[in-house]
PDB file of C-alpha atoms in Angstrom:
ATOM      1  CA  MET Q   1       0.000   0.000   0.000  1.00 62.00           C
ATOM      2  CA  ALA Q   2       1.300   3.466  -0.947  1.00 76.00           C
ATOM      3  CA  TYR Q   3       1.017   6.057   1.824  1.00 85.00           C
ATOM      4  CA  LEU Q   4       2.590   8.963  -0.064  1.00 94.00           C
ATOM      5  CA  ASN Q   5       1.610  10.788  -3.248  1.00 93.00           C
ATOM      6  CA  SER Q   6       3.478  13.361  -5.303  1.00 94.00           C
ATOM      7  CA  ALA Q   7       2.057  16.270  -3.286  1.00 95.00           C
ATOM      8  CA  LEU Q   8       3.267  14.763   0.000  1.00 96.00           C
ATOM      9  CA  HIS Q   9       6.685  14.106  -1.508  1.00 96.00           C
ATOM     10  CA  ARG Q  10       6.910  17.783  -2.577  1.00 96.00           C
ATOM     11  CA  ASN Q  11       5.841  18.838   0.919  1.00 96.00           C
ATOM     12  CA  TRP Q  12       8.615  16.683   2.378  1.00 98.00           C
ATOM     13  CA  GLU Q  13      11.255  18.002  -0.003  1.00 97.00           C
ATOM     14  CA  ASN Q  14      10.297  21.659   0.468  1.00 97.00           C
ATOM     15  CA  ASN Q  15       9.682  21.751   4.225  1.00 98.00           C
ATOM     16  CA  GLY Q  16      11.940  19.009   5.553  1.00 98.00           C
ATOM     17  CA  TYR Q  17       9.155  17.399   7.579  1.00 98.00           C
ATOM     18  CA  LEU Q  18       5.804  15.802   6.854  1.00 98.00           C
ATOM     19  CA  LYS Q  19       2.671  15.180   8.907  1.00 98.00           C
ATOM     20  CA  ILE Q  20       0.317  12.323   8.044  1.00 97.00           C
ATOM     21  CA  SER Q  21      -2.934  12.488   9.995  1.00 96.00           C
ATOM     22  CA  GLY Q  22      -4.773   9.345  11.066  1.00 96.00           C
ATOM     23  CA  PHE Q  23      -1.943   7.012  10.079  1.00 97.00           C
ATOM     24  CA  PHE Q  24      -2.948   4.539  12.802  1.00 97.00           C
ATOM     25  CA  SER Q  25      -6.441   3.109  13.358  1.00 97.00           C
ATOM     26  CA  PRO Q  26      -8.293   3.492  16.679  1.00 97.00           C
ATOM     27  CA  GLN Q  27      -7.356  -0.088  17.642  1.00 98.00           C
ATOM     28  CA  GLU Q  28      -3.719   0.507  16.750  1.00 98.00           C
ATOM     29  CA  ILE Q  29      -3.746   3.684  18.812  1.00 97.00           C
ATOM     30  CA  GLN Q  30      -5.147   1.808  21.788  1.00 98.00           C
ATOM     31  CA  ASP Q  31      -2.453  -0.856  21.398  1.00 98.00           C
ATOM     32  CA  LEU Q  32       0.319   1.747  21.238  1.00 98.00           C
ATOM     33  CA  GLN Q  33      -0.993   3.502  24.338  1.00 98.00           C
ATOM     34  CA  THR Q  34      -1.104   0.174  26.197  1.00 98.00           C
ATOM     35  CA  TRP Q  35       2.440  -0.718  25.139  1.00 98.00           C
ATOM     36  CA  VAL Q  36       3.824   2.659  26.164  1.00 98.00           C
ATOM     37  CA  SER Q  37       2.192   2.272  29.575  1.00 98.00           C
ATOM     38  CA  GLU Q  38       3.714  -1.207  29.888  1.00 98.00           C
ATOM     39  CA  ILE Q  39       7.197   0.033  29.018  1.00 98.00           C
ATOM     40  CA  SER Q  40       6.918   2.946  31.435  1.00 97.00           C
ATOM     41  CA  SER Q  41       6.143   0.488  34.254  1.00 97.00           C
ATOM     42  CA  TRP Q  42       9.365  -1.482  33.799  1.00 98.00           C
ATOM     43  CA  GLU Q  43      11.922  -1.128  36.573  1.00 96.00           C
ATOM     44  CA  PRO Q  44      15.206   0.510  35.535  1.00 93.00           C
ATOM     45  CA  THR Q  45      18.045  -1.749  34.389  1.00 92.00           C
ATOM     46  CA  ASP Q  46      21.756  -1.270  33.786  1.00 87.00           C
ATOM     47  CA  ASP Q  47      22.019  -3.506  30.736  1.00 91.00           C
ATOM     48  CA  LYS Q  48      18.648  -3.641  28.967  1.00 95.00           C
ATOM     49  CA  TRP Q  49      16.178  -0.787  28.445  1.00 96.00           C
ATOM     50  CA  MET Q  50      17.144   2.709  29.567  1.00 93.00           C
ATOM     51  CA  HIS Q  51      14.926   5.030  31.604  1.00 95.00           C
ATOM     52  CA  HIS Q  52      15.677   8.707  32.238  1.00 93.00           C
ATOM     53  CA  TYR Q  53      13.891  10.771  34.897  1.00 94.00           C
ATOM     54  CA  GLU Q  54      13.291  14.463  35.498  1.00 94.00           C
ATOM     55  CA  SER Q  55      12.027  16.659  38.287  1.00 93.00           C
ATOM     56  CA  THR Q  56       8.444  17.887  37.828  1.00 94.00           C
ATOM     57  CA  PRO Q  57       5.949  19.669  40.116  1.00 94.00           C
ATOM     58  CA  ASN Q  58       4.587  16.172  40.858  1.00 91.00           C
ATOM     59  CA  GLY Q  59       7.966  14.714  41.757  1.00 92.00           C
ATOM     60  CA  ALA Q  60      10.365  12.609  39.707  1.00 93.00           C
ATOM     61  CA  ARG Q  61       8.748  11.359  36.495  1.00 95.00           C
ATOM     62  CA  LEU Q  62      10.012   9.553  33.446  1.00 95.00           C
ATOM     63  CA  SER Q  63      11.340  11.865  30.784  1.00 96.00           C
ATOM     64  CA  ARG Q  64      12.493   9.180  28.346  1.00 96.00           C
ATOM     65  CA  SER Q  65      12.664   5.418  27.760  1.00 97.00           C
ATOM     66  CA  GLU Q  66      14.858   3.888  25.074  1.00 96.00           C
ATOM     67  CA  ASN Q  67      16.290   0.586  23.868  1.00 97.00           C
ATOM     68  CA  PHE Q  68      12.974  -1.154  24.559  1.00 98.00           C
ATOM     69  CA  VAL Q  69      12.401  -2.826  21.189  1.00 98.00           C
ATOM     70  CA  PRO Q  70      14.320  -6.045  22.003  1.00 97.00           C
ATOM     71  CA  TYR Q  71      12.179  -6.564  25.107  1.00 98.00           C
ATOM     72  CA  HIS Q  72       8.681  -5.813  23.772  1.00 98.00           C
ATOM     73  CA  PRO Q  73       7.702  -8.154  20.889  1.00 98.00           C
ATOM     74  CA  ASP Q  74       4.564  -6.226  19.873  1.00 98.00           C
ATOM     75  CA  MET Q  75       6.406  -2.912  19.684  1.00 98.00           C
ATOM     76  CA  ARG Q  76       9.304  -4.577  17.872  1.00 98.00           C
ATOM     77  CA  SER Q  77       6.988  -5.981  15.213  1.00 97.00           C
ATOM     78  CA  THR Q  78       5.259  -2.626  14.712  1.00 97.00           C
ATOM     79  CA  VAL Q  79       8.428  -0.582  14.273  1.00 97.00           C
ATOM     80  CA  THR Q  80      10.665  -3.007  12.371  1.00 97.00           C
ATOM     81  CA  SER Q  81       8.129  -4.166   9.767  1.00 95.00           C
ATOM     82  CA  GLY Q  82       4.845  -3.014   8.287  1.00 95.00           C
ATOM     83  CA  LYS Q  83       3.605   0.442   7.398  1.00 97.00           C
ATOM     84  CA  VAL Q  84       5.967   2.573   9.501  1.00 98.00           C
ATOM     85  CA  LEU Q  85       8.971   0.970   7.849  1.00 97.00           C
ATOM     86  CA  ASP Q  86       7.224   1.203   4.472  1.00 97.00           C
ATOM     87  CA  VAL Q  87       6.583   4.935   4.622  1.00 98.00           C
ATOM     88  CA  VAL Q  88      10.101   5.710   5.831  1.00 98.00           C
ATOM     89  CA  SER Q  89      11.585   3.510   3.104  1.00 97.00           C
ATOM     90  CA  ASP Q  90       9.418   5.345   0.567  1.00 96.00           C
ATOM     91  CA  LEU Q  91      10.859   8.700   1.634  1.00 97.00           C
ATOM     92  CA  MET Q  92      14.386   7.291   1.572  1.00 96.00           C
ATOM     93  CA  ALA Q  93      13.787   5.705  -1.838  1.00 95.00           C
ATOM     94  CA  GLU Q  94      15.419   2.540  -0.513  1.00 96.00           C
ATOM     95  CA  PRO Q  95      14.853   0.002   2.280  1.00 97.00           C
ATOM     96  CA  ALA Q  96      15.311   1.381   5.808  1.00 98.00           C
ATOM     97  CA  VAL Q  97      16.366  -0.220   9.094  1.00 98.00           C
ATOM     98  CA  LEU Q  98      15.753   0.896  12.688  1.00 98.00           C
ATOM     99  CA  TYR Q  99      18.644   2.908  14.116  1.00 98.00           C
ATOM    100  CA  LYS Q 100      17.226   3.802  17.548  1.00 97.00           C
ATOM    101  CA  GLU Q 101      13.943   4.241  19.401  1.00 98.00           C
ATOM    102  CA  LYS Q 102      12.686   6.268  22.337  1.00 97.00           C
ATOM    103  CA  ILE Q 103       9.570   7.436  24.141  1.00 98.00           C
ATOM    104  CA  ASN Q 104       9.595  11.036  25.348  1.00 97.00           C
ATOM    105  CA  TYR Q 105       6.950  11.360  28.047  1.00 97.00           C
ATOM    106  CA  LYS Q 106       6.836  15.067  28.945  1.00 97.00           C
ATOM    107  CA  TYR Q 107       4.390  14.823  31.844  1.00 97.00           C
ATOM    108  CA  PRO Q 108       2.841  18.067  33.171  1.00 97.00           C
ATOM    109  CA  GLY Q 109       5.702  20.374  34.070  1.00 96.00           C
ATOM    110  CA  GLY Q 110       8.134  18.274  32.020  1.00 96.00           C
ATOM    111  CA  GLY Q 111      10.984  20.114  30.346  1.00 95.00           C
ATOM    112  CA  GLY Q 112      11.264  21.146  26.729  1.00 95.00           C
ATOM    113  CA  TYR Q 113      14.067  20.799  24.195  1.00 95.00           C
ATOM    114  CA  ALA Q 114      16.177  23.638  22.824  1.00 95.00           C
ATOM    115  CA  ALA Q 115      16.383  24.309  19.095  1.00 97.00           C
ATOM    116  CA  HIS Q 116      18.588  21.678  17.509  1.00 96.00           C
ATOM    117  CA  GLN Q 117      19.202  19.361  14.590  1.00 96.00           C
ATOM    118  CA  ASP Q 118      19.442  15.629  15.199  1.00 94.00           C
ATOM    119  CA  ALA Q 119      22.462  14.979  12.984  1.00 93.00           C
ATOM    120  CA  PRO Q 120      25.086  15.954  15.619  1.00 89.00           C
ATOM    121  CA  ALA Q 121      23.687  13.384  18.076  1.00 86.00           C
ATOM    122  CA  TYR Q 122      23.431  10.419  15.714  1.00 85.00           C
ATOM    123  CA  GLU Q 123      26.838   9.057  14.792  1.00 82.00           C
ATOM    124  CA  PHE Q 124      27.769   6.229  12.415  1.00 89.00           C
ATOM    125  CA  ILE Q 125      25.311   7.268   9.672  1.00 92.00           C
ATOM    126  CA  ASP Q 126      25.193  10.123   7.168  1.00 88.00           C
ATOM    127  CA  TYR Q 127      21.442  10.580   7.067  1.00 95.00           C
ATOM    128  CA  HIS Q 128      18.385   9.384   8.941  1.00 97.00           C
ATOM    129  CA  ILE Q 129      14.635   9.882   9.095  1.00 98.00           C
ATOM    130  CA  THR Q 130      12.679   9.929  12.347  1.00 98.00           C
ATOM    131  CA  CYS Q 131       9.030   8.913  12.573  1.00 98.00           C
ATOM    132  CA  LEU Q 132       7.196  10.534  15.482  1.00 98.00           C
ATOM    133  CA  ILE Q 133       4.067   8.680  16.622  1.00 98.00           C
ATOM    134  CA  SER Q 134       1.639  10.722  18.672  1.00 98.00           C
ATOM    135  CA  VAL Q 135       0.464   8.574  21.599  1.00 97.00           C
ATOM    136  CA  ASP Q 136      -1.244  11.529  23.298  1.00 97.00           C
ATOM    137  CA  SER Q 137      -2.358  14.843  21.839  1.00 97.00           C
ATOM    138  CA  ALA Q 138       0.543  17.257  21.485  1.00 98.00           C
ATOM    139  CA  THR Q 139      -0.365  20.943  21.475  1.00 98.00           C
ATOM    140  CA  PRO Q 140       1.619  24.169  21.887  1.00 98.00           C
ATOM    141  CA  GLU Q 141       0.519  24.114  25.540  1.00 98.00           C
ATOM    142  CA  SER Q 142       1.626  20.530  26.158  1.00 98.00           C
ATOM    143  CA  GLY Q 143       4.894  20.879  24.238  1.00 97.00           C
ATOM    144  CA  CYS Q 144       4.404  19.848  20.621  1.00 98.00           C
ATOM    145  CA  LEU Q 145       7.250  20.087  18.140  1.00 98.00           C
ATOM    146  CA  TYR Q 146       8.072  23.272  16.256  1.00 98.00           C
ATOM    147  CA  PHE Q 147       9.977  23.180  12.965  1.00 98.00           C
ATOM    148  CA  ALA Q 148      11.835  25.755  10.866  1.00 98.00           C
ATOM    149  CA  PRO Q 149      10.495  24.858   7.393  1.00 98.00           C
ATOM    150  CA  GLY Q 150      13.008  24.653   4.578  1.00 97.00           C
ATOM    151  CA  ARG Q 151      16.066  25.140   6.762  1.00 98.00           C
ATOM    152  CA  HIS Q 152      17.053  21.477   6.372  1.00 97.00           C
ATOM    153  CA  LEU Q 153      18.718  22.423   3.088  1.00 97.00           C
ATOM    154  CA  GLU Q 154      21.434  24.431   4.855  1.00 97.00           C
ATOM    155  CA  GLY Q 155      23.380  21.630   6.543  1.00 95.00           C
ATOM    156  CA  PHE Q 156      24.588  22.302  10.084  1.00 95.00           C
ATOM    157  CA  ILE Q 157      23.291  25.620  11.426  1.00 97.00           C
ATOM    158  CA  ALA Q 158      25.239  27.615  14.049  1.00 96.00           C
ATOM    159  CA  LEU Q 159      26.204  24.650  16.227  1.00 95.00           C
ATOM    160  CA  ASP Q 160      27.161  25.742  19.743  1.00 94.00           C
ATOM    161  CA  GLU Q 161      29.161  23.969  22.462  1.00 91.00           C
ATOM    162  CA  LYS Q 162      26.050  22.021  23.496  1.00 90.00           C
ATOM    163  CA  GLY Q 163      25.542  20.593  20.006  1.00 91.00           C
ATOM    164  CA  CYS Q 164      22.424  22.750  19.577  1.00 94.00           C
ATOM    165  CA  ILE Q 165      21.583  25.719  17.357  1.00 97.00           C
ATOM    166  CA  ALA Q 166      23.058  28.831  18.962  1.00 97.00           C
ATOM    167  CA  PRO Q 167      20.219  30.628  20.814  1.00 97.00           C
ATOM    168  CA  LYS Q 168      20.908  33.934  19.032  1.00 97.00           C
ATOM    169  CA  THR Q 169      20.481  32.238  15.657  1.00 98.00           C
ATOM    170  CA  ALA Q 170      17.461  30.219  16.799  1.00 98.00           C
ATOM    171  CA  SER Q 171      15.716  33.409  17.925  1.00 98.00           C
ATOM    172  CA  THR Q 172      15.821  34.772  14.359  1.00 98.00           C
ATOM    173  CA  MET Q 173      14.325  31.665  12.748  1.00 98.00           C
ATOM    174  CA  GLU Q 174      10.696  31.221  11.748  1.00 98.00           C
ATOM    175  CA  TRP Q 175       9.140  28.426  13.823  1.00 98.00           C
ATOM    176  CA  VAL Q 176       5.925  26.616  12.906  1.00 98.00           C
ATOM    177  CA  ALA Q 177       4.015  24.492  15.424  1.00 98.00           C
ATOM    178  CA  ALA Q 178       3.206  20.907  14.401  1.00 98.00           C
ATOM    179  CA  PRO Q 179       0.436  19.754  16.765  1.00 98.00           C
ATOM    180  CA  THR Q 180      -0.680  16.129  16.580  1.00 98.00           C
ATOM    181  CA  VAL Q 181      -3.419  13.884  17.929  1.00 98.00           C
ATOM    182  CA  PRO Q 182      -3.191  10.166  18.726  1.00 98.00           C
ATOM    183  CA  GLY Q 183      -2.604   8.195  15.536  1.00 96.00           C
ATOM    184  CA  ASP Q 184      -0.848  10.994  13.637  1.00 98.00           C
ATOM    185  CA  ILE Q 185       2.771  10.668  12.584  1.00 98.00           C
ATOM    186  CA  LEU Q 186       5.401  13.301  11.841  1.00 98.00           C
ATOM    187  CA  LEU Q 187       8.396  12.433   9.686  1.00 98.00           C
ATOM    188  CA  PHE Q 188      11.563  14.534   9.717  1.00 98.00           C
ATOM    189  CA  GLY Q 189      15.176  14.168   8.676  1.00 97.00           C
ATOM    190  CA  SER Q 190      18.646  14.731  10.093  1.00 96.00           C
ATOM    191  CA  TYR Q 191      18.973  18.438   9.429  1.00 97.00           C
ATOM    192  CA  ILE Q 192      15.549  20.018   9.949  1.00 98.00           C
ATOM    193  CA  PRO Q 193      15.755  22.403  12.944  1.00 98.00           C
ATOM    194  CA  HIS Q 194      13.174  21.644  15.610  1.00 98.00           C
ATOM    195  CA  LYS Q 195      12.401  22.349  19.254  1.00 98.00           C
ATOM    196  CA  SER Q 196       9.618  21.896  21.782  1.00 98.00           C
ATOM    197  CA  PRO Q 197       8.534  23.876  24.848  1.00 97.00           C
ATOM    198  CA  ALA Q 198       7.834  22.570  28.325  1.00 97.00           C
ATOM    199  CA  ASN Q 199       4.469  20.976  29.065  1.00 98.00           C
ATOM    200  CA  ARG Q 200       2.343  23.758  30.545  1.00 97.00           C
ATOM    201  CA  SER Q 201      -0.872  21.708  30.428  1.00 97.00           C
ATOM    202  CA  ASN Q 202      -2.364  19.255  32.895  1.00 97.00           C
ATOM    203  CA  GLU Q 203      -2.111  16.304  30.493  1.00 96.00           C
ATOM    204  CA  PRO Q 204       0.857  14.114  29.504  1.00 95.00           C
ATOM    205  CA  ARG Q 205       2.399  14.402  26.058  1.00 97.00           C
ATOM    206  CA  ARG Q 206       3.784  10.924  25.374  1.00 97.00           C
ATOM    207  CA  ILE Q 207       5.402  10.492  21.968  1.00 98.00           C
ATOM    208  CA  ILE Q 208       7.288   7.615  20.332  1.00 98.00           C
ATOM    209  CA  TYR Q 209      10.292   8.555  18.200  1.00 98.00           C
ATOM    210  CA  LEU Q 210      11.631   5.953  15.769  1.00 98.00           C
ATOM    211  CA  THR Q 211      14.825   6.767  13.890  1.00 98.00           C
ATOM    212  CA  TYR Q 212      15.803   4.883  10.737  1.00 98.00           C
ATOM    213  CA  ASN Q 213      18.752   4.838   8.370  1.00 98.00           C
ATOM    214  CA  ALA Q 214      19.157   3.367   4.908  1.00 97.00           C
ATOM    215  CA  LYS Q 215      19.759  -0.367   5.131  1.00 97.00           C
ATOM    216  CA  SER Q 216      22.594   0.061   2.626  1.00 97.00           C
ATOM    217  CA  GLN Q 217      24.515   1.986   5.324  1.00 96.00           C
ATOM    218  CA  GLY Q 218      24.368  -0.952   7.713  1.00 96.00           C
ATOM    219  CA  ASP Q 219      22.566  -1.923  10.912  1.00 97.00           C
ATOM    220  CA  TRP Q 220      23.998   0.288  13.679  1.00 96.00           C
ATOM    221  CA  ARG Q 221      21.357  -0.061  16.355  1.00 97.00           C
ATOM    222  CA  GLU Q 222      23.302  -2.208  18.829  1.00 95.00           C
ATOM    223  CA  GLN Q 223      26.449  -0.145  18.273  1.00 94.00           C
ATOM    224  CA  TYR Q 224      24.518   3.067  18.918  1.00 92.00           C
ATOM    225  CA  TYR Q 225      23.333   1.917  22.347  1.00 92.00           C
ATOM    226  CA  ALA Q 226      26.701   0.391  23.289  1.00 91.00           C
ATOM    227  CA  ASP Q 227      28.353   3.695  22.435  1.00 88.00           C
ATOM    228  CA  LYS Q 228      25.780   5.680  24.390  1.00 87.00           C
ATOM    229  CA  ARG Q 229      26.191   3.525  27.505  1.00 86.00           C
ATOM    230  CA  GLN Q 230      29.954   3.920  27.307  1.00 86.00           C
ATOM    231  CA  ALA Q 231      29.694   7.683  26.859  1.00 79.00           C
ATOM    232  CA  PHE Q 232      27.287   8.100  29.764  1.00 75.00           C
ATOM    233  CA  ALA Q 233      29.482   5.975  32.028  1.00 74.00           C
ATOM    234  CA  GLN Q 234      32.305   8.366  31.225  1.00 78.00           C
ATOM    235  CA  TYR Q 235      30.096  11.400  31.850  1.00 70.00           C
ATOM    236  CA  ALA Q 236      29.317  10.058  35.334  1.00 67.00           C
ATOM    237  CA  GLU Q 237      33.022   9.970  36.133  1.00 70.00           C
ATOM    238  CA  ASP Q 238      34.435  13.119  34.525  1.00 72.00           C
ATOM    239  CA  ASP Q 239      32.563  15.700  36.634  1.00 67.00           C
ATOM    240  CA  SER Q 240      31.443  17.489  33.471  1.00 62.00           C
ATOM    241  CA  LYS Q 241      27.763  17.482  34.468  1.00 62.00           C
ATOM    242  CA  ARG Q 242      27.053  15.797  31.146  1.00 62.00           C
ATOM    243  CA  ASP Q 243      25.567  12.931  33.156  1.00 57.00           C
ATOM    244  CA  LYS Q 244      22.535  15.233  33.574  1.00 62.00           C
ATOM    245  CA  GLN Q 245      21.929  15.030  29.826  1.00 63.00           C
ATOM    246  CA  ILE Q 246      19.675  12.427  28.229  1.00 67.00           C
ATOM    247  CA  SER Q 247      21.434  12.589  24.872  1.00 75.00           C
ATOM    248  CA  LYS Q 248      24.941  13.201  23.599  1.00 75.00           C
ATOM    249  CA  ILE Q 249      23.842  16.766  22.855  1.00 83.00           C
ATOM    250  CA  ALA Q 250      22.641  18.994  25.690  1.00 83.00           C
ATOM    251  CA  HIS Q 251      19.261  20.008  24.273  1.00 90.00           C
ATOM    252  CA  PHE Q 252      17.057  18.784  27.130  1.00 89.00           C
ATOM    253  CA  GLN Q 253      15.901  21.757  29.218  1.00 88.00           C
ATOM    254  CA  GLY Q 254      14.346  19.820  32.114  1.00 87.00           C
ATOM    255  CA  LYS Q 255      16.146  18.880  35.318  1.00 90.00           C
ATOM    256  CA  SER Q 256      17.386  15.295  35.172  1.00 87.00           C
ATOM    257  CA  VAL Q 257      17.261  13.339  38.428  1.00 88.00           C
ATOM    258  CA  ASN Q 258      18.144   9.840  39.548  1.00 81.00           C
ATOM    259  CA  HIS Q 259      15.397   7.281  39.996  1.00 73.00           C
ATOM    260  CA  GLU Q 260      14.514   6.577  43.632  1.00 59.00           C
TER     261      GLU Q 260
END
């Protein structure tokens, strides 16, 4: 089944991101919501899935879960085969393979993310596409994504010491909100600038992010997580405060805390 037409392809090429409304059926949405709740209930581990926590007005809450695909068969099947993989492969014009996966929870009071491009954080590959799946509604109030349309054509933009877009440059860019409801997907590539504000609503904004690379560039998923674990172990020892990050770039604007 083809999910994209020529108009959607032009939209993708011109803007650098693409929203497809109602990509998942009501039953699929319910399944995804159930699976995200299951994953969020897992106890932290040192060698399997990874949970990150942040301080919120309601105490420590999950900010992110990642590396969960090997341990959740239903989620693994959904993200490594079927229509998500098909639509990403269509945009890449060649078969794609999963590079990494995460759930960003952003509960009420949860922190936002500074303006950035994903390319500096994702090593080993030259180009990737991320598929965002809206598990909950994401609005400007709850912290939906904002994009700078067309700026993906410029390569790296004003990278600062945090690996983000320098705030002075980001403040001059035109930002467009991309709200979503459960079942919508947003697709975006390595270089499109994006950001999201804190959750100022009373509802959670749980979103699945699935990042893919061209299969011809190799399967780097296990190497990505091994490298991230090694880097974060080093951060914990070097007194650089990078252990408060949840990525190899310092774009997260919440306050990371240890799980208790």
